[in-house]
CSV table of C-alpha atoms and ligand atoms in Angstrom, one decimal:
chain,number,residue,atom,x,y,z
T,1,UNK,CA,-114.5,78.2,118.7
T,2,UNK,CA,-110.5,77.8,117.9
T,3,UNK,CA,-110.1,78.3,114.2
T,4,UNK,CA,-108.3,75.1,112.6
T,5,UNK,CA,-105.0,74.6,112.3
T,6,UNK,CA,-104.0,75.0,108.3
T,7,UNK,CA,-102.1,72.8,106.0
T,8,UNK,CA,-101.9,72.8,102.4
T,9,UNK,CA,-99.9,71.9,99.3
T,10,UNK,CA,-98.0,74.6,97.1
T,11,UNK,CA,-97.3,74.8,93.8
T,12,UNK,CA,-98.5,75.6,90.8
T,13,UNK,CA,-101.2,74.3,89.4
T,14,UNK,CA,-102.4,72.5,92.4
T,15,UNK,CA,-106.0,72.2,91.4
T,16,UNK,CA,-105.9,68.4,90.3
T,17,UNK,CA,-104.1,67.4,93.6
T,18,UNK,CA,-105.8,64.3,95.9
T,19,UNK,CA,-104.1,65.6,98.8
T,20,UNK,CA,-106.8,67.5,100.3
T,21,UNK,CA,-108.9,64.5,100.3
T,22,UNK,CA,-106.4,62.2,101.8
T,23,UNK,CA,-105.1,64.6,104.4
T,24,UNK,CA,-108.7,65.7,105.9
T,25,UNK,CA,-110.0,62.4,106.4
T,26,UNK,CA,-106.7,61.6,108.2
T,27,UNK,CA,-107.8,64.9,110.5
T,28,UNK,CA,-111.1,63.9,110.9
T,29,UNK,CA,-110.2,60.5,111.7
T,30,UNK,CA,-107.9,61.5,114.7
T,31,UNK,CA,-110.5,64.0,115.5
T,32,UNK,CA,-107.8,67.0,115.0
T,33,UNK,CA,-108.8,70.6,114.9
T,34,UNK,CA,-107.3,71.3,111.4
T,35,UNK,CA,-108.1,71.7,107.7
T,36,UNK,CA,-106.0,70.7,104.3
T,37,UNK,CA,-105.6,73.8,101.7
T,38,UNK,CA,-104.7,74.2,97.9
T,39,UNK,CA,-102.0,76.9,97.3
T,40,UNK,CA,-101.4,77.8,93.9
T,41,UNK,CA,-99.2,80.0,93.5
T,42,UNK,CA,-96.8,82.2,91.1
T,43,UNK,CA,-93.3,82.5,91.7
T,44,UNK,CA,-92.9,85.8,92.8
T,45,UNK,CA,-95.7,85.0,95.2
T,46,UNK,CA,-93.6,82.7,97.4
T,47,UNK,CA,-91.5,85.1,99.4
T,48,UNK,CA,-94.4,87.0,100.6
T,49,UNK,CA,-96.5,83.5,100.8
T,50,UNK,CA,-93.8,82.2,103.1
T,51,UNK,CA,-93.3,85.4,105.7
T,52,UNK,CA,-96.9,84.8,106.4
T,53,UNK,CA,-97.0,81.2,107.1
T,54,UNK,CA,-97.6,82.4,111.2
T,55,UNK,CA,-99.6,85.2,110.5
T,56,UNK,CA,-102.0,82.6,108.4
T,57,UNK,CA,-102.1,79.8,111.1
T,58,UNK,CA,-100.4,78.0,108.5
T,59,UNK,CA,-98.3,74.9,110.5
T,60,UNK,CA,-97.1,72.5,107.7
T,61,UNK,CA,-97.0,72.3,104.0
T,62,UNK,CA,-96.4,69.9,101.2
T,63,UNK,CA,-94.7,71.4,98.3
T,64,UNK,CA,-95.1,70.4,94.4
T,65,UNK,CA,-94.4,71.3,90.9
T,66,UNK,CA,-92.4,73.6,90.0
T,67,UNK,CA,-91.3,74.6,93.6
T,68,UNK,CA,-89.2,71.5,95.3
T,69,UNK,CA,-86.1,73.2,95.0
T,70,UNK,CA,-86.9,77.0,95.4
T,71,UNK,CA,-88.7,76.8,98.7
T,72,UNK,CA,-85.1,75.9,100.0
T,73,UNK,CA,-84.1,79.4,100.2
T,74,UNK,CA,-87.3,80.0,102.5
T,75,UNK,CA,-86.5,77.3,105.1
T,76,UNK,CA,-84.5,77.5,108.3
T,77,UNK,CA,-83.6,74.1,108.5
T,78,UNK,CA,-83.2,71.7,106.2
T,79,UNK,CA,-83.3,67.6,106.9
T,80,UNK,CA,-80.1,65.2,105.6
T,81,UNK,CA,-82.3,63.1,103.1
T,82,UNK,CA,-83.6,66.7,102.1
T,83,UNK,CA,-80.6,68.1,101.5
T,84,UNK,CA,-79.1,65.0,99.9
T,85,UNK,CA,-82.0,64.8,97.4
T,86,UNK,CA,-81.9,68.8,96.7
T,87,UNK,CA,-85.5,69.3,97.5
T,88,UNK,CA,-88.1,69.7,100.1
T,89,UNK,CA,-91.7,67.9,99.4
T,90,UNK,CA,-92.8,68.9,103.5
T,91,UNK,CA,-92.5,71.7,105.6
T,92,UNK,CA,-93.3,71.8,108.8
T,93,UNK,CA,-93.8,74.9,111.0
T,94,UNK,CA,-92.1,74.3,114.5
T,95,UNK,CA,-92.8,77.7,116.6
T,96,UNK,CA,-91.9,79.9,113.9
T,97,UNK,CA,-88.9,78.0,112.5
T,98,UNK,CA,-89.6,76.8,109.2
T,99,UNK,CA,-88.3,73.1,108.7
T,100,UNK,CA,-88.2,71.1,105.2
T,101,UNK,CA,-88.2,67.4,104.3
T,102,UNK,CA,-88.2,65.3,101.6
T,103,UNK,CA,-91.2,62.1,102.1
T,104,UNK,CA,-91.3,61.1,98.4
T,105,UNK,CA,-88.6,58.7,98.3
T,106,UNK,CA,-89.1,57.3,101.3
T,107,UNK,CA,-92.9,57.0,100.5
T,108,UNK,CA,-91.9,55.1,97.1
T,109,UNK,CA,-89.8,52.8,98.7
T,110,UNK,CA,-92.1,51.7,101.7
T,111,UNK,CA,-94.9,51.3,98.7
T,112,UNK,CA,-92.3,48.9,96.5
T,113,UNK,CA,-91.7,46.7,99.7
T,114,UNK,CA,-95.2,47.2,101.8
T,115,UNK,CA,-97.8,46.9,99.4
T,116,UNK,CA,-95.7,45.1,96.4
T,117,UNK,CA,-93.2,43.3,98.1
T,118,UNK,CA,-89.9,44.4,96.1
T,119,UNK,CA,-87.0,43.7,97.8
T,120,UNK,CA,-84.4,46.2,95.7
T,121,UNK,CA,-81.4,44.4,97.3
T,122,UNK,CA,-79.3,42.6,94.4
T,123,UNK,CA,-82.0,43.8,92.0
T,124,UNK,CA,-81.2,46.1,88.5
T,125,UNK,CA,-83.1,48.9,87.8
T,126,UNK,CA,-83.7,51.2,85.1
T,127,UNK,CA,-85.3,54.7,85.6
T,128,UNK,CA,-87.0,57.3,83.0
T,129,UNK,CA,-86.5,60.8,83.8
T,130,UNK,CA,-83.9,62.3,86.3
T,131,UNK,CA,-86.0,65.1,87.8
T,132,UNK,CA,-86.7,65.3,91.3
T,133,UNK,CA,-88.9,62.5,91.7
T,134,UNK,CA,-86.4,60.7,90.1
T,135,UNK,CA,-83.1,61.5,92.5
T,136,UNK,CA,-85.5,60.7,95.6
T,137,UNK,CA,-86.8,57.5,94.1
T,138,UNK,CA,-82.9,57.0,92.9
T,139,UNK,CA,-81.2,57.8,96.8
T,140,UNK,CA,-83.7,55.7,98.6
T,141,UNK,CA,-83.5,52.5,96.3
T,142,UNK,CA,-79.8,53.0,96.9
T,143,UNK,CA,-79.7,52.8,100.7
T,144,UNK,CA,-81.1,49.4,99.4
T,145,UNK,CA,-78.0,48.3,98.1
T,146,UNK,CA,-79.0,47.4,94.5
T,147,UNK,CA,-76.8,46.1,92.2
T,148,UNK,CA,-77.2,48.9,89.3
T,149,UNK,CA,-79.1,51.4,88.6
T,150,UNK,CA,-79.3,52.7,85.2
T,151,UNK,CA,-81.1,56.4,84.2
T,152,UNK,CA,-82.2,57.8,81.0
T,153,UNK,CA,-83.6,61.6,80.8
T,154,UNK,CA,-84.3,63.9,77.4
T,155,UNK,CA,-82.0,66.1,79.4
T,156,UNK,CA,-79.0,64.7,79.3
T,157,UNK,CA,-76.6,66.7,81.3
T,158,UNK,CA,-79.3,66.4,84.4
T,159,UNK,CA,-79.0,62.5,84.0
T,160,UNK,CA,-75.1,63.0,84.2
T,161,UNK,CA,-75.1,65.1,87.2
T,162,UNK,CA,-77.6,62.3,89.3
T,163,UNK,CA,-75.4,60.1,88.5
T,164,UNK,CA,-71.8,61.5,89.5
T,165,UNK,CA,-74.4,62.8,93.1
T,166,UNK,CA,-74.9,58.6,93.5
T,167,UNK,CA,-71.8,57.4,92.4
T,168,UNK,CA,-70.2,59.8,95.1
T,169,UNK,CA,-73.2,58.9,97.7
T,170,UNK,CA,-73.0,55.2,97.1
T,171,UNK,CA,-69.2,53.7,96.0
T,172,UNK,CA,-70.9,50.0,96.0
T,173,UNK,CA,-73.5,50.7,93.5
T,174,UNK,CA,-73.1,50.5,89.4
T,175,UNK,CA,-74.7,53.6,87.9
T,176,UNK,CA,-74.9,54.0,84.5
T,177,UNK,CA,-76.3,57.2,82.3
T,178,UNK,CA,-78.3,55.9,79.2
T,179,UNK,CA,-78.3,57.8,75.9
T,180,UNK,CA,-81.3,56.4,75.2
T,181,UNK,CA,-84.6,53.8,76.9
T,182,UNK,CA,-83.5,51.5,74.5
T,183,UNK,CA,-80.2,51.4,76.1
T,184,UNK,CA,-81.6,51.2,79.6
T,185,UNK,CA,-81.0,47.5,79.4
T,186,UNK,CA,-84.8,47.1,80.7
T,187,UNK,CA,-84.7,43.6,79.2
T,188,UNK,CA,-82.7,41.9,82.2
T,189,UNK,CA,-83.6,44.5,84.7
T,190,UNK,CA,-85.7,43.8,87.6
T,191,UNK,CA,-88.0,46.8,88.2
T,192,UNK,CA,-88.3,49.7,85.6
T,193,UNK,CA,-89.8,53.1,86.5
T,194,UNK,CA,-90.9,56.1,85.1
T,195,UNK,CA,-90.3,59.4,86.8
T,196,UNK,CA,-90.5,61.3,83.5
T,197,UNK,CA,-93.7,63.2,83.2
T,198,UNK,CA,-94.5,61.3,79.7
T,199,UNK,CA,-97.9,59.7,80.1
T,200,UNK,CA,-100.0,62.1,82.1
T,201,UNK,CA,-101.1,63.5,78.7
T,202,UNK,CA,-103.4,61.9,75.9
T,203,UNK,CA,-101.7,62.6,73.5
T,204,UNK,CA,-97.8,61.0,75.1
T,205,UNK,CA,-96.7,58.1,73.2
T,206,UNK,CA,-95.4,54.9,75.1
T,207,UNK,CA,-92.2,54.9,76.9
T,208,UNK,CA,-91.3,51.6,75.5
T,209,UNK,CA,-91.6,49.2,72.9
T,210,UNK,CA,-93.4,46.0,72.4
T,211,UNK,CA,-90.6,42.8,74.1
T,212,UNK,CA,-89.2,44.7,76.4
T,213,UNK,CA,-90.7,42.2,78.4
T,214,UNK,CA,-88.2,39.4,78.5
T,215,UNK,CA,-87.5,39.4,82.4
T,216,UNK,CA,-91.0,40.4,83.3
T,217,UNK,CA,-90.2,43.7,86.1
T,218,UNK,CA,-92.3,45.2,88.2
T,219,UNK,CA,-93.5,48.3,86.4
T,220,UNK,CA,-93.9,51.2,88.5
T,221,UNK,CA,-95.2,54.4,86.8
T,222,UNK,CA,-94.6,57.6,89.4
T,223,UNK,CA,-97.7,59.0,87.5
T,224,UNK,CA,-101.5,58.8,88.8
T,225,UNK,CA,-103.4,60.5,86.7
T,226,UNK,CA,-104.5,59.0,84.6
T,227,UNK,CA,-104.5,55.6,86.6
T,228,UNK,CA,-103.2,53.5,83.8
T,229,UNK,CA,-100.5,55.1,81.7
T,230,UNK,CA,-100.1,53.8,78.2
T,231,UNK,CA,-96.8,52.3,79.6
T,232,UNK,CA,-98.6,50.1,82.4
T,233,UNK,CA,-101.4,49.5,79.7
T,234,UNK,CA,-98.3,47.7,77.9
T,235,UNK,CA,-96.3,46.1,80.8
T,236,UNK,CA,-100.1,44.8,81.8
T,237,UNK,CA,-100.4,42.7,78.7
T,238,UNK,CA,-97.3,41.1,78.4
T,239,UNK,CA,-97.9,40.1,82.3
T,240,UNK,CA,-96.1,42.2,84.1
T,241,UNK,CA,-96.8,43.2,87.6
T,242,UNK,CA,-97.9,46.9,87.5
T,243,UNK,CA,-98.3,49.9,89.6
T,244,UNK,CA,-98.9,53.6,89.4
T,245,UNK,CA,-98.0,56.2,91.6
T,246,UNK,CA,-101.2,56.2,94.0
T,247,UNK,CA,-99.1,54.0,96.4
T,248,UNK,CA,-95.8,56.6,97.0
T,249,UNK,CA,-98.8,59.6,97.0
T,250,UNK,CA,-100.4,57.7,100.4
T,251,UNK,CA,-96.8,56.5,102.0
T,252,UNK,CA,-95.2,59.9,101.3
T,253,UNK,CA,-98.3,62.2,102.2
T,254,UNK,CA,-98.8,59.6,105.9
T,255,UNK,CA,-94.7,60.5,106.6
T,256,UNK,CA,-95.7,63.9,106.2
T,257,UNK,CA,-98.7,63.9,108.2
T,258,UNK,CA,-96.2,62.2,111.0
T,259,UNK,CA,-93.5,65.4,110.4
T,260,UNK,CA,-96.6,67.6,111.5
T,261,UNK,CA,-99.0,66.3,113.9
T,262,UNK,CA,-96.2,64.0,115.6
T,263,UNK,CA,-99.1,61.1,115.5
T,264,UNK,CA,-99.0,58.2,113.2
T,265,UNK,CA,-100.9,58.3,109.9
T,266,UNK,CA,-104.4,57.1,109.5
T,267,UNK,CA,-102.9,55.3,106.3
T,268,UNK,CA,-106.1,52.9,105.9
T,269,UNK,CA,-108.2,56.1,106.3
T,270,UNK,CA,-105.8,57.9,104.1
T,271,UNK,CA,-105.7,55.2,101.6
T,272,UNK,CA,-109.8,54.9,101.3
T,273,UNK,CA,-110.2,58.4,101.2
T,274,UNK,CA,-107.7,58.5,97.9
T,275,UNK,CA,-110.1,55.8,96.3
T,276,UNK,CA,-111.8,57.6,93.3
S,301,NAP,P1,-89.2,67.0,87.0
S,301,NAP,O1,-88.3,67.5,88.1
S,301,NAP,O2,-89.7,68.0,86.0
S,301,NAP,O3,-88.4,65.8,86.3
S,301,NAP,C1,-88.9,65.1,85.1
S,301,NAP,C2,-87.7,64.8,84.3
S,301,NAP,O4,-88.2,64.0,83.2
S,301,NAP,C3,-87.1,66.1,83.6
S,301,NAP,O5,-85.7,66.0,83.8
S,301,NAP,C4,-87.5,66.0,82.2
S,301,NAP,O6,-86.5,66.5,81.3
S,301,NAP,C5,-87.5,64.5,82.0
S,301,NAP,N1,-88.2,64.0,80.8
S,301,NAP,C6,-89.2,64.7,80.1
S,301,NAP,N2,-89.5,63.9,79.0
S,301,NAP,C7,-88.8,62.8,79.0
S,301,NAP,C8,-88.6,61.7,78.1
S,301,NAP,N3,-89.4,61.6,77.0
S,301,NAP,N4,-87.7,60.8,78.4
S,301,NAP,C9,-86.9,60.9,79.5
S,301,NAP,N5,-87.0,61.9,80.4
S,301,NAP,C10,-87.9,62.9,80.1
S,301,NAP,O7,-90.5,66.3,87.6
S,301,NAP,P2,-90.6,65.5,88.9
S,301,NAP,O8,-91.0,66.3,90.1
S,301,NAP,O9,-89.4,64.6,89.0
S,301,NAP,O10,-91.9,64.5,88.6
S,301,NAP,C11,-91.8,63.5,87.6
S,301,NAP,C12,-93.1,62.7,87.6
S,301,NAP,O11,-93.3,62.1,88.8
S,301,NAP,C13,-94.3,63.7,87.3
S,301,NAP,O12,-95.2,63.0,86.5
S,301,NAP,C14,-94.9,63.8,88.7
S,301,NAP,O13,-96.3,64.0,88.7
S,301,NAP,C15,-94.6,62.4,89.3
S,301,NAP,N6,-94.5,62.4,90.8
S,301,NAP,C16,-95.3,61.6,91.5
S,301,NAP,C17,-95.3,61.5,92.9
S,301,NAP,C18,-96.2,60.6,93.6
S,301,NAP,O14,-96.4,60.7,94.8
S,301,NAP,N7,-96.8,59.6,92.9
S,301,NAP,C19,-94.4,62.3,93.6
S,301,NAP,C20,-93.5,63.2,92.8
S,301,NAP,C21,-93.6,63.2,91.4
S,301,NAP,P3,-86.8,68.1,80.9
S,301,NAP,O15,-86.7,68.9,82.1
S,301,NAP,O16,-85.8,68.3,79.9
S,301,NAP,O17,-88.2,68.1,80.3
């Protein structure tokens, strides 16, 4: 019998990860000889982790927190978007070269417009958190041609530097650092997201007060566990359209799938198999 091809996410911790359920059905599904791993992984396990990859009949990869940015120095090739964005979410193993993209934007944005039907063209937007999520979400929105984006993060030089990286990247574009969410001007903006990590805990207070509401956006939480953050709890009751981040989890792990087996996603199958 041929052994299975492998794939697998790294990172660390990887244990709560709905990847492995989303990418084997896809295999099954296209009846391909290959099975979807969990890698967790310290840093100074990476180098050795990454020489192996052959050795392990390892072909692709997704990669996750905290490792978007230092599995760059592993790669032999980097994509545009990749590098534009700074990180690599997908590598693929192409005889022996090791190859990194970035789907996570690109998943977001075919979510907002697929399954939501958000046109970002014209619209204002205000973002939580300038992380890495948060400068893929940001570039991909921008090849929308947006009116203004606005970004708030606790870290305020890493807001800064995002937005000099757009204003350079997109000249037409208004981008605007906030000192604060208040100041995010969420009240006339179209579509707020959060690409902060506040709300995946109990404990996390909500992003936002009560009448922030007055424009009604879409509110998108980058977070999916747990399904309903205390922020889309909020935006829900006031009547907002809502969505977590189940959506840009299927479109980015289907582009990556596509990087790898060359075949188009199962994303039905993909999407089922995410059901909880
Ligand atoms: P990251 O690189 O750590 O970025 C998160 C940013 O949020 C950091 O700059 C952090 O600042 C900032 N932040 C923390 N608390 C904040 C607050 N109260 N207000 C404003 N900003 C705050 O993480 P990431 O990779 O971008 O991921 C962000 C979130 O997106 C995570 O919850 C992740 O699970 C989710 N995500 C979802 C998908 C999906 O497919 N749905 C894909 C990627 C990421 P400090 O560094 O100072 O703490």
């Amino acid at each position: 019998m041929i052994p299975p091809k492998i794939f697998g996410l790294v990172g660390y911790p990887v244990e709560h990860s709905l990847s492995p359920r989303m990418h084997n059905a896809a295999f099954k599904a296209l009846k391909i000889n290959a099975a979807y791993r969990l890698f967790s992984l310290k840093e100074d396990e990476l180098k050795v982790f990454f020489a192996g990859l052959k050795k392990n009949n390892i072909f692709g990869l997704n990669v996750t927190i905290p490792y978007k940015e230092k599995v760059m120095a592993f790669l032999d090739k980097i994509s545009p978007e990749a590098k534009l964005i700074g990180a690599v979410n997908t590598v693929k193993v192409n005889q022996g070269s090791l190859e990194g993209f970035n789907t996570d934007g690109e998943g977001f944005l075919r979510h907002i417009k697929l399954s939501l039907g958000f046109n970002p063209k014209g619209k204002s937007i205000a973002i939580i958190g300038a992380g890495g999520a948060s400068r893929a979400v940001g570039i991909y929105l921008s090849k929308e041609k947006p009116k203004r984006i606005s970004f708030f993060d606790s870290d305020v030089a890493k807001a800064g530097n995002l937005v000099k990286h757009l204003k350079e990247c997109f000249s037409a574009i208004e981008f605007r650092q906030s000192c604060s969410i208040e100041g995010l001007g969420i009240e006339t903006s179209d579509l707020l997201i959060n690409a902060s990590p506040i709300g995946m805990k109990e404990a996390d207070s909500c992003l936002v007060k009560e009448g922030f509401t007055r424009k009604k956006p879409l509110v998108y939480d980058l977070i999916y566990n747990p399904p309903e953050t205390k922020l889309l709890k909020l935006a829900k009751s006031k009547g907002c359209v809502v969505s977590n981040g189940l959506g840009m989890l299927l479109y980015q792990g289907a582009l990556a799938f596509k990087h790898w087996t060359g075949k188009e996603a199962p994303v039905e199958v993909m999407r089922e198999a995410l059901k909880l």
